[in-house]
Phi, psi and omega in degrees: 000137176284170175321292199314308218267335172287302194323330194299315187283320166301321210263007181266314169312318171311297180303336184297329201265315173330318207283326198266014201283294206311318168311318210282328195271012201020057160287101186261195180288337159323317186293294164001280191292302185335303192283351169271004168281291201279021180287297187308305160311012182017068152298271162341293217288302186326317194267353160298309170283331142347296177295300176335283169001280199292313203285339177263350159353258131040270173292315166309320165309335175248036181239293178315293174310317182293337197281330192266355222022058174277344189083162181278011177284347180283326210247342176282312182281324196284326196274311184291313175320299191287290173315312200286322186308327199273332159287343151330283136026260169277317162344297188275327191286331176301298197267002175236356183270024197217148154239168162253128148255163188021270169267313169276185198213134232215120158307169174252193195279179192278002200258355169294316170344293180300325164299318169297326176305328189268006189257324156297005184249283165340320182256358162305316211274333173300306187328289190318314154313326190295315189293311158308287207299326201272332194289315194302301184279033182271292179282347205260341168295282157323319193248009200316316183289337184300343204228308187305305208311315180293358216285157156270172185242140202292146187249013143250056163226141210226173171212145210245114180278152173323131166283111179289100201321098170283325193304160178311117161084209201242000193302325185259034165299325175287348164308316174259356161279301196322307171308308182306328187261006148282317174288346164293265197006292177327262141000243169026290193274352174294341221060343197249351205241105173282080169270117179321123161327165175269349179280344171264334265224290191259355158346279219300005190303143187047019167303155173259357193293134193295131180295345183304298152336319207257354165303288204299328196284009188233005169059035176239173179238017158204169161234115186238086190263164171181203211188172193201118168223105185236161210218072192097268174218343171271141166218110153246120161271149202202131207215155184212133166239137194225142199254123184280009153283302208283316211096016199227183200239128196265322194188158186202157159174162204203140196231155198226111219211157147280158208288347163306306155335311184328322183300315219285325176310296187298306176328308220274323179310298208304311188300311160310315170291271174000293195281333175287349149302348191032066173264162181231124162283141176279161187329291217284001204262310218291327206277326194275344182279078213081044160296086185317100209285356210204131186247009173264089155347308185267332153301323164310321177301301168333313201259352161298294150003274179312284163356280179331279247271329165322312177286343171300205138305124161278167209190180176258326196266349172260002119000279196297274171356281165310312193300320199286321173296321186300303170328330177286298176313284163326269209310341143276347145209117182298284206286014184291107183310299210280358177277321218291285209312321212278328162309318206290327202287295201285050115265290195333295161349296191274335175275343171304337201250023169205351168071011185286163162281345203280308204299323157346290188304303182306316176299316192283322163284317183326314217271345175288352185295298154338309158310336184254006166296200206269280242268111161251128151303138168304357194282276182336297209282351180283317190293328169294311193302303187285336148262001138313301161322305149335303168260043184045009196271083169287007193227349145255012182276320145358259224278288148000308183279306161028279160323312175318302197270018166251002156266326160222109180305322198269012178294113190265350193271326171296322174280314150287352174280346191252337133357266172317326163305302191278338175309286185323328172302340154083018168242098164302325198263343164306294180340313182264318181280017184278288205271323191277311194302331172292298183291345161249034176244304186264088175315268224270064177225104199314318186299339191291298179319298173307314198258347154290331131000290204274326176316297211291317180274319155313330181250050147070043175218073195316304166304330175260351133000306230272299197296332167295318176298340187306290181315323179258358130334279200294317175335308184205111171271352176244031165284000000 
């Protein structure tokens, strides 16, 4: 065969084999026509203008919103939106999108397109939301140790250790928790100050844990240990505030006073943190700030007393115990506020462990014994608040924490009592968003865990359980 003629024989071959692709691929004319339906149904143009659509969305959400401090949950539901909308879409664009005349079947104008697109964005946007709610609550559970680890840490947040007992034998251990905790107190009532509990707080009592150590494991950026030796009518105190970066001591001093003094001791701790923290007070914050509520020493004793036994395991005999030290304490100053809240804490105490109505009454006057000083402690309003709770009164158990956490926001004990408040209220998601923020104001403060843990698993929601308990486990691990 000549040239011409191979060419001839090649290019019948070429066609031959074209003709056999459909065979070979098994296309049948069906398909054909499918894709020529959706030509006819402007399927293919709708779902061209969809993708335009969503893309410039899209951009505009992730220029706008960051802009707005909306945060990345806008460009996120908007992102989810736009996927779940595009088989939606077509969809609606296959089976609504045709009329008939007579026999045949006629696309509609392009402005039906647009109407489908935007009735498909609609019927998107609950999915998106649902899946972003289930993804958060995904991440914030399942990864929970994972995320906390990153949190920063607030640089006025501080954490006030048990003050270590020097005196002769163990009779005045309670002495130097007491100091320490009038000076959380303090702190505390500035508002301004993010103080570690005193339940996370004084763990470390007779710990060997390095103070460095005991910053970083409670997530705070001072520490303030010291030690208390009284001896008689005489006590010296000795205090340190030490910055968990450096390792280094910001201020220390140590003071050697009659035990008549003491407030002037504790007054003078608080202010020197205040200042070496350089927060600025309002007049009336500074003046008010470790103002000794009592000018009676042995009443001051009484109600430290009392405290201890508060803090202890409950029991009817440590119950008993406290009530009786408050009581002394009133009873050598009738106007002392803080033995009443500590009466009001320990009857609260016995009616939670005995459900009487007698202890109920009791609690309740105590704690109104209070309302009528100048000075209410955030202590009183919590402790009103968590007995209102008790008795089913929520809305004025409310209205109590209210108060608390608009004196101090960041306040963890105010903030899981009101928690617990809207749980009884039979509303879980005020609640559980309660309980996280108590966990992202203190990340590592275990009990904050424990008690989302405990949320989570009353409402039957085990699996997401497991890593919060997980989580208040590693915190304290000899719990």
């Amino acid at each position: 065969l000549n040239s011409g003629d191979q060419k001839i024989l090649l290019g019948n071959q070429v066609c031959y084999w074209l003709a056999e692709i459909p065979t070979v691929l098994n296309i049948k004319k069906s398909n054909f026509e499918f894709f020529a339906e959706l030509q006819r149904r402007k399927v293919t143009r709708t779902g061209l203008l969809y993708l335009v659509t969503a893309w410039l969305v899209i951009q505009i959400a992730a220029v706008i919103p960051p802009a707005l401090g909306m945060g990345s949950n806008v460009i996120r539901i908007v992102i989810i939106t736009a996927i779940v909308g595009l088989p939606i879409t077509l969809l609606l664009s296959w089976f609504c999108s045709v009329k008939r005349t007579n026999d045949s079947v006629v696309g509609d104008s392009s402005v039906t397109g647009l109407i489908y697109v935007f009735a498909s964005v609609l019927i998107a946007i609950p999915f998106a939301y649902g899946y972003h709610w289930y993804s958060e609550q995904e991440q914030v559970t399942s990864s929970t140790s994972g995320l906390i680890d990153q949190v920063d840490i607030e640089p006025n947040s501080i954490a006030v250790l048990a003050f270590l007992n020097l005196s002769s034998g163990n009779t005045y251990d309670y002495f130097g928790d007491g100091v320490a905790e009038e000076i959380l107190n303090a702190l505390s009532a500035t508002g301004k100050v993010l103080v570690a509990p005193r339940t996370s707080s004084f763990v470390y009592k007779d710990s060997k844990t390095m103070v460095k150590d005991i910053g970083s494991q409670l997530g705070v950026h001072y520490v303030l240990d010291g030690s208390v030796r009284r001896d008689a009518d005489r006590v010296r105190v000795s205090a340190q505030l030490i910055n968990v970066v450096t390792g280094y001591a910001v201020w220390s001093n140590s003071y050697d006073q009659l035990l008549s003094n003491i407030f002037d001791v504790q007054q003078d701790i608080s202010q020197q943190v205040v200042r070496s923290l350089h927060i600025v007070l309002s007049s009336e914050i500074r003046k008010s700030l470790g103002v000794a509520r009592t000018a009676n020493v042995e009443a001051y004793d009484y109600y430290l007393q009392g405290r201890d036994y508060l803090s202890r395991p409950t029991s009817e005999l440590t119950l008993d115990s406290a009530i009786q030290l408050f009581d002394s304490a009133i009873t050598l100053d009738s106007e002392y506020a803080d033995a009443y809240a500590g009466l009001c804490e320990g009857y609260l105490a016995q009616y939670i462990e005995t459900n009487t109505s007698e202890w109920f009454n009791k609690a309740e006057r105590a704690c109104k014994e209070t309302l009528r000083f100048d000075f209410v402690t955030i202590t009183v309003r919590i402790a009103l608040g968590n007995l209102y709770r008790e008795s089913g009164q929520y809305r004025a158990a409310r209205d109590q924490l209210a108060i608390a956490l608009r004196k101090a926001p960041d306040n963890i004990a105010a903030i899981t009592a009101l928690a617990k408040n809207y749980l009884a209220e039979k509303n879980p998601q005020q609640a559980e968003k309660l309980f996280r923020r108590a966990i992202k104001v203190l990340p590592r403060f275990w009990k904050g865990h424990d008690n989302h843990g405990t949320f989570l698993f009353r409402t039957a929601r085990y699996t997401e359980a497991v890593p919060v308990y997980e989580r208040a486990a590693e915190l304290t691990p000899d719990n």
